[in-house]
GROMACS .gro file of C-alpha atoms in nm:
model
  145
    1MET     CA    1   0.000   0.000   0.000
    2LEU     CA    2   0.114   0.350  -0.081
    3ASN     CA    3   0.178   0.597   0.188
    4PHE     CA    4   0.015   0.939   0.193
    5LYS     CA    5   0.319   1.118   0.041
    6ASN     CA    6   0.334   0.881  -0.258
    7ARG     CA    7  -0.041   0.919  -0.317
    8ILE     CA    8  -0.006   1.298  -0.328
    9ILE     CA    9   0.290   1.273  -0.569
   10ILE     CA   10   0.095   1.036  -0.798
   11GLY     CA   11  -0.216   1.260  -0.779
   12PHE     CA   12  -0.016   1.570  -0.870
   13SER     CA   13   0.164   1.382  -1.149
   14ILE     CA   14  -0.167   1.269  -1.301
   15SER     CA   15  -0.303   1.624  -1.268
   16LEU     CA   16   0.005   1.766  -1.442
   17ILE     CA   17  -0.024   1.511  -1.725
   18ILE     CA   18  -0.394   1.598  -1.772
   19ILE     CA   19  -0.313   1.971  -1.775
   20ALA     CA   20  -0.034   1.914  -2.028
   21LEU     CA   21  -0.268   1.712  -2.253
   22VAL     CA   22  -0.539   1.981  -2.233
   23ASN     CA   23  -0.282   2.251  -2.314
   24TYR     CA   24  -0.150   2.050  -2.609
   25SER     CA   25  -0.502   1.992  -2.738
   26SER     CA   26  -0.588   2.364  -2.702
   27TYR     CA   27  -0.270   2.466  -2.880
   28ASN     CA   28  -0.345   2.231  -3.171
   29SER     CA   29  -0.702   2.361  -3.193
   30LEU     CA   30  -0.581   2.722  -3.204
   31LYS     CA   31  -0.326   2.642  -3.474
   32SER     CA   32  -0.591   2.462  -3.678
   33TYR     CA   33  -0.826   2.760  -3.639
   34GLU     CA   34  -0.548   2.996  -3.744
   35ASN     CA   35  -0.475   2.789  -4.057
   36ARG     CA   36  -0.844   2.776  -4.151
   37SER     CA   37  -0.874   3.148  -4.091
   38GLU     CA   38  -0.578   3.218  -4.320
   39ARG     CA   39  -0.729   3.001  -4.594
   40VAL     CA   40  -1.063   3.180  -4.566
   41GLU     CA   41  -0.887   3.518  -4.583
   42HIS     CA   42  -0.690   3.401  -4.887
   43THR     CA   43  -1.011   3.289  -5.060
   44TYR     CA   44  -1.171   3.622  -4.979
   45ASP     CA   45  -0.872   3.808  -5.127
   46VAL     CA   46  -0.898   3.604  -5.448
   47LEU     CA   47  -1.271   3.675  -5.477
   48VAL     CA   48  -1.228   4.047  -5.411
   49THR     CA   49  -0.945   4.075  -5.665
   50THR     CA   50  -1.155   3.890  -5.924
   51LYS     CA   51  -1.447   4.126  -5.862
   52GLU     CA   52  -1.214   4.427  -5.887
   53THR     CA   53  -1.108   4.302  -6.230
   54LEU     CA   54  -1.469   4.268  -6.339
   55ILE     CA   55  -1.557   4.615  -6.211
   56GLN     CA   56  -1.264   4.768  -6.399
   57LEU     CA   57  -1.377   4.590  -6.718
   58LEU     CA   58  -1.724   4.735  -6.673
   59ILE     CA   59  -1.574   5.082  -6.622
   60ALA     CA   60  -1.370   5.039  -6.941
   61GLU     CA   61  -1.681   4.939  -7.136
   62ALA     CA   62  -1.882   5.227  -6.990
   63SER     CA   63  -1.607   5.470  -7.088
   64LEU     CA   64  -1.621   5.336  -7.442
   65SER     CA   65  -1.998   5.383  -7.451
   66ASN     CA   66  -1.968   5.738  -7.319
   67PHE     CA   67  -1.700   5.818  -7.575
   68ALA     CA   68  -1.905   5.669  -7.858
   69LEU     CA   69  -2.206   5.880  -7.756
   70THR     CA   70  -2.028   6.210  -7.695
   71ASN     CA   71  -1.712   6.191  -7.908
   72GLN     CA   72  -1.534   6.364  -7.619
   73ASP     CA   73  -1.179   6.237  -7.560
   74TYR     CA   74  -1.199   6.302  -7.186
   75GLN     CA   75  -1.457   6.019  -7.167
   76LEU     CA   76  -1.167   5.780  -7.231
   77ASN     CA   77  -0.993   5.874  -6.904
   78GLY     CA   78  -1.193   5.608  -6.722
   79TYR     CA   79  -1.086   5.352  -6.981
   80ILE     CA   80  -0.719   5.441  -6.950
   81THR     CA   81  -0.733   5.420  -6.571
   82ALA     CA   82  -0.933   5.098  -6.581
   83LYS     CA   83  -0.691   4.937  -6.826
   84ASP     CA   84  -0.400   4.996  -6.584
   85SER     CA   85  -0.607   4.875  -6.288
   86ILE     CA   86  -0.709   4.561  -6.474
   87GLN     CA   87  -0.346   4.466  -6.528
   88GLU     CA   88  -0.265   4.536  -6.163
   89SER     CA   89  -0.560   4.321  -6.052
   90LEU     CA   90  -0.456   4.035  -6.279
   91ASP     CA   91  -0.098   4.052  -6.149
   92LYS     CA   92  -0.226   4.048  -5.791
   93LEU     CA   93  -0.453   3.757  -5.874
   94LYS     CA   94  -0.161   3.561  -6.024
   95ASN     CA   95   0.038   3.613  -5.705
   96LEU     CA   96  -0.254   3.503  -5.487
   97ILE     CA   97  -0.315   3.178  -5.674
   98SER     CA   98   0.042   3.088  -5.763
   99ASP     CA   99   0.022   2.775  -5.544
  100ASN     CA  100  -0.283   2.626  -5.720
  101PRO     CA  101  -0.235   2.481  -6.071
  102ASN     CA  102  -0.610   2.468  -6.145
  103GLN     CA  103  -0.654   2.834  -6.059
  104ILE     CA  104  -0.343   2.927  -6.257
  105LYS     CA  105  -0.506   2.769  -6.562
  106ARG     CA  106  -0.829   2.962  -6.500
  107VAL     CA  107  -0.647   3.292  -6.456
  108LYS     CA  108  -0.465   3.235  -6.786
  109GLU     CA  109  -0.803   3.183  -6.951
  110LEU     CA  110  -0.933   3.496  -6.780
  111GLU     CA  111  -0.631   3.691  -6.903
  112GLY     CA  112  -0.699   3.579  -7.258
  113LEU     CA  113  -1.062   3.690  -7.235
  114VAL     CA  114  -0.964   4.023  -7.081
  115GLU     CA  115  -0.711   4.081  -7.358
  116LYS     CA  116  -0.979   4.013  -7.620
  117ILE     CA  117  -1.220   4.252  -7.453
  118LEU     CA  118  -0.959   4.526  -7.424
  119LEU     CA  119  -0.856   4.471  -7.786
  120ASN     CA  120  -1.220   4.504  -7.893
  121ILE     CA  121  -1.252   4.823  -7.693
  122ASP     CA  122  -0.932   4.962  -7.849
  123GLU     CA  123  -1.063   4.878  -8.196
  124SER     CA  124  -1.396   5.041  -8.116
  125ILE     CA  125  -1.221   5.355  -7.994
  126ASP     CA  126  -1.010   5.367  -8.308
  127GLY     CA  127  -1.320   5.317  -8.521
  128SER     CA  128  -1.507   5.593  -8.337
  129LYS     CA  129  -1.213   5.831  -8.377
  130LYS     CA  130  -1.187   5.748  -8.746
  131LEU     CA  131  -1.558   5.805  -8.790
  132GLN     CA  132  -1.532   6.130  -8.597
  133THR     CA  133  -1.249   6.245  -8.827
  134GLU     CA  134  -1.448   6.148  -9.135
  135ASN     CA  135  -1.750   6.339  -9.007
  136LYS     CA  136  -1.535   6.649  -8.955
  137GLU     CA  137  -1.401   6.616  -9.308
  138ILE     CA  138  -1.754   6.581  -9.446
  139ARG     CA  139  -1.863   6.893  -9.256
  140THR     CA  140  -1.561   7.079  -9.387
  141ILE     CA  141  -1.645   6.974  -9.745
  142ARG     CA  142  -2.006   7.083  -9.693
  143THR     CA  143  -1.892   7.431  -9.594
  144TYR     CA  144  -1.715   7.463  -9.930
  145ILE     CA  145  -2.017   7.349 -10.129
   0.00000   0.00000   0.00000
């Protein structure tokens, strides 16, 4: 049979082991929560950056529409700014997803689509400017007639 001193030592030892196990379990839970939280934040950053890209594309298209309606060059300021922002957003997006091959593939597809859209907008601007120049020439010819 154990004497009183040995019982106290065993009791404290068991208590210390239980406390150590609880602390270890809590630490692991906090680390797991931190990792999940970082992944959620990363996903949120990717979504926000993707939406920023879409918004800038919409701004670029709206600038084109405004320019086509008014023939005022200052209407293209939004397009110029949006075009730079789109590239920045795509670069940021590439950095955010650089660890995921599937997303890298999707961003490359997105880049291709964005390039096509911007090329179409550029061609539309050039066409509108050419038409605007032709209209000025026609008006000039009319003044001579």
